Amino acid sequence: IVSMARNSDQRSSLATALIPTLPKLSSDTLAIVARAINQLNGKGMLERNSEVLNEMDVDQLTILSREIPGSKVIRRCLENSKKEADE
């Protein structure tokens, strides 16, 4: 999928199209799509999409943080989600 996006506009468009699908994906597919978003340099777009991040559960956010390492926003969402689950 990633190799089909040849220039930065195509990469951005593809990442933008993939991000809203994340909460609906199975674990294995989520890992693949998250990795693709990271390869498309879509980390910043994902971090700004709080609606998508807020739809995701602890398991999904854990996968996301593994596939998009170094994201403070995703890590913070994961920590908040864990706290809510503990309450």
PDB file of C-alpha atoms in Angstrom:
ATOM      1  CA  ILE A   1       0.000   0.000   0.000  1.00  0.00           C
ATOM      2  CA  VAL A   2       2.711   2.441   1.056  1.00  0.00           C
ATOM      3  CA  SER A   3       4.686   2.044  -2.158  1.00  0.00           C
ATOM      4  CA  MET A   4       1.668   3.176  -4.198  1.00  0.00           C
ATOM      5  CA  ALA A   5       1.926   6.667  -2.710  1.00  0.00           C
ATOM      6  CA  ARG A   6       4.714   8.181  -4.762  1.00  0.00           C
ATOM      7  CA  ASN A   7       4.812  11.796  -3.601  1.00  0.00           C
ATOM      8  CA  SER A   8       4.147  13.649  -0.366  1.00  0.00           C
ATOM      9  CA  ASP A   9       0.598  14.638  -1.371  1.00  0.00           C
ATOM     10  CA  GLN A  10      -0.312  11.035  -2.118  1.00  0.00           C
ATOM     11  CA  ARG A  11       1.331   9.854   1.110  1.00  0.00           C
ATOM     12  CA  SER A  12      -0.590  12.448   3.101  1.00  0.00           C
ATOM     13  CA  SER A  13      -3.883  11.585   1.392  1.00  0.00           C
ATOM     14  CA  LEU A  14      -3.402   7.880   2.001  1.00  0.00           C
ATOM     15  CA  ALA A  15      -2.547   8.393   5.678  1.00  0.00           C
ATOM     16  CA  THR A  16      -5.558  10.696   6.058  1.00  0.00           C
ATOM     17  CA  ALA A  17      -7.824   8.027   4.551  1.00  0.00           C
ATOM     18  CA  LEU A  18      -6.431   5.241   6.743  1.00  0.00           C
ATOM     19  CA  ILE A  19      -6.581   7.020  10.122  1.00  0.00           C
ATOM     20  CA  PRO A  20     -10.406   6.952  10.567  1.00  0.00           C
ATOM     21  CA  THR A  21     -10.441   3.174   9.992  1.00  0.00           C
ATOM     22  CA  LEU A  22      -8.198   2.390  12.976  1.00  0.00           C
ATOM     23  CA  PRO A  23     -10.833   1.961  15.728  1.00  0.00           C
ATOM     24  CA  LYS A  24     -12.777  -0.531  13.582  1.00  0.00           C
ATOM     25  CA  LEU A  25      -9.877  -2.855  12.780  1.00  0.00           C
ATOM     26  CA  SER A  26      -8.930  -6.200  14.300  1.00  0.00           C
ATOM     27  CA  SER A  27      -5.648  -6.345  16.215  1.00  0.00           C
ATOM     28  CA  ASP A  28      -3.572  -7.838  13.401  1.00  0.00           C
ATOM     29  CA  THR A  29      -4.949  -5.465  10.790  1.00  0.00           C
ATOM     30  CA  LEU A  30      -4.591  -2.520  13.149  1.00  0.00           C
ATOM     31  CA  ALA A  31      -0.885  -3.255  13.544  1.00  0.00           C
ATOM     32  CA  ILE A  32      -0.388  -3.393   9.766  1.00  0.00           C
ATOM     33  CA  VAL A  33      -2.334  -0.193   9.078  1.00  0.00           C
ATOM     34  CA  ALA A  34      -0.669   1.666  11.977  1.00  0.00           C
ATOM     35  CA  ARG A  35       2.731   0.655  10.630  1.00  0.00           C
ATOM     36  CA  ALA A  36       1.717   1.920   7.183  1.00  0.00           C
ATOM     37  CA  ILE A  37       0.551   5.252   8.640  1.00  0.00           C
ATOM     38  CA  ASN A  38       3.900   5.594  10.378  1.00  0.00           C
ATOM     39  CA  GLN A  39       5.763   4.813   7.129  1.00  0.00           C
ATOM     40  CA  LEU A  40       3.636   7.436   5.369  1.00  0.00           C
ATOM     41  CA  ASN A  41       4.779  10.027   7.922  1.00  0.00           C
ATOM     42  CA  GLY A  42       1.210  10.258   9.200  1.00  0.00           C
ATOM     43  CA  LYS A  43       2.086  10.249  12.903  1.00  0.00           C
ATOM     44  CA  GLY A  44       1.348  13.953  13.320  1.00  0.00           C
ATOM     45  CA  MET A  45      -2.003  13.664  11.545  1.00  0.00           C
ATOM     46  CA  LEU A  46      -2.959  10.773  13.787  1.00  0.00           C
ATOM     47  CA  GLU A  47      -1.871  12.620  16.924  1.00  0.00           C
ATOM     48  CA  ARG A  48      -4.087  15.564  15.975  1.00  0.00           C
ATOM     49  CA  ASN A  49      -7.103  13.299  15.433  1.00  0.00           C
ATOM     50  CA  SER A  50      -8.331  13.090  19.018  1.00  0.00           C
ATOM     51  CA  GLU A  51     -11.697  11.739  17.876  1.00  0.00           C
ATOM     52  CA  VAL A  52     -10.084   8.577  16.510  1.00  0.00           C
ATOM     53  CA  LEU A  53      -7.741   8.209  19.484  1.00  0.00           C
ATOM     54  CA  ASN A  54     -10.620   8.600  21.943  1.00  0.00           C
ATOM     55  CA  GLU A  55     -12.572   5.813  20.202  1.00  0.00           C
ATOM     56  CA  MET A  56      -9.773   3.318  20.777  1.00  0.00           C
ATOM     57  CA  ASP A  57      -9.541   0.976  23.755  1.00  0.00           C
ATOM     58  CA  VAL A  58      -6.475   0.066  25.817  1.00  0.00           C
ATOM     59  CA  ASP A  59      -5.538  -2.915  23.623  1.00  0.00           C
ATOM     60  CA  GLN A  60      -5.805  -0.866  20.425  1.00  0.00           C
ATOM     61  CA  LEU A  61      -3.780   2.007  21.883  1.00  0.00           C
ATOM     62  CA  THR A  62      -1.130  -0.459  23.039  1.00  0.00           C
ATOM     63  CA  ILE A  63      -0.777  -1.743  19.475  1.00  0.00           C
ATOM     64  CA  LEU A  64      -0.706   1.819  18.167  1.00  0.00           C
ATOM     65  CA  SER A  65       2.029   2.855  20.599  1.00  0.00           C
ATOM     66  CA  ARG A  66       4.091  -0.172  19.586  1.00  0.00           C
ATOM     67  CA  GLU A  67       3.727   0.496  15.847  1.00  0.00           C
ATOM     68  CA  ILE A  68       4.192   4.272  16.145  1.00  0.00           C
ATOM     69  CA  PRO A  69       6.954   4.531  18.748  1.00  0.00           C
ATOM     70  CA  GLY A  70       7.913   7.815  20.320  1.00  0.00           C
ATOM     71  CA  SER A  71       4.459   9.389  20.200  1.00  0.00           C
ATOM     72  CA  LYS A  72       3.825  11.241  23.447  1.00  0.00           C
ATOM     73  CA  VAL A  73       0.208  11.871  22.433  1.00  0.00           C
ATOM     74  CA  ILE A  74      -0.535   8.175  21.898  1.00  0.00           C
ATOM     75  CA  ARG A  75       1.280   7.254  25.113  1.00  0.00           C
ATOM     76  CA  ARG A  76      -0.764   9.854  27.029  1.00  0.00           C
ATOM     77  CA  CYS A  77      -4.025   8.519  25.527  1.00  0.00           C
ATOM     78  CA  LEU A  78      -2.989   5.005  26.518  1.00  0.00           C
ATOM     79  CA  GLU A  79      -2.215   6.070  30.093  1.00  0.00           C
ATOM     80  CA  ASN A  80      -5.561   7.897  30.364  1.00  0.00           C
ATOM     81  CA  SER A  81      -7.406   4.918  28.931  1.00  0.00           C
ATOM     82  CA  LYS A  82      -5.742   2.598  31.465  1.00  0.00           C
ATOM     83  CA  LYS A  83      -6.745   4.920  34.313  1.00  0.00           C
ATOM     84  CA  GLU A  84     -10.355   4.952  33.107  1.00  0.00           C
ATOM     85  CA  ALA A  85     -10.343   1.164  32.871  1.00  0.00           C
ATOM     86  CA  ASP A  86      -9.102   0.913  36.465  1.00  0.00           C
ATOM     87  CA  GLU A  87     -11.874   3.145  37.790  1.00  0.00           C
TER      88      GLU A  87
END
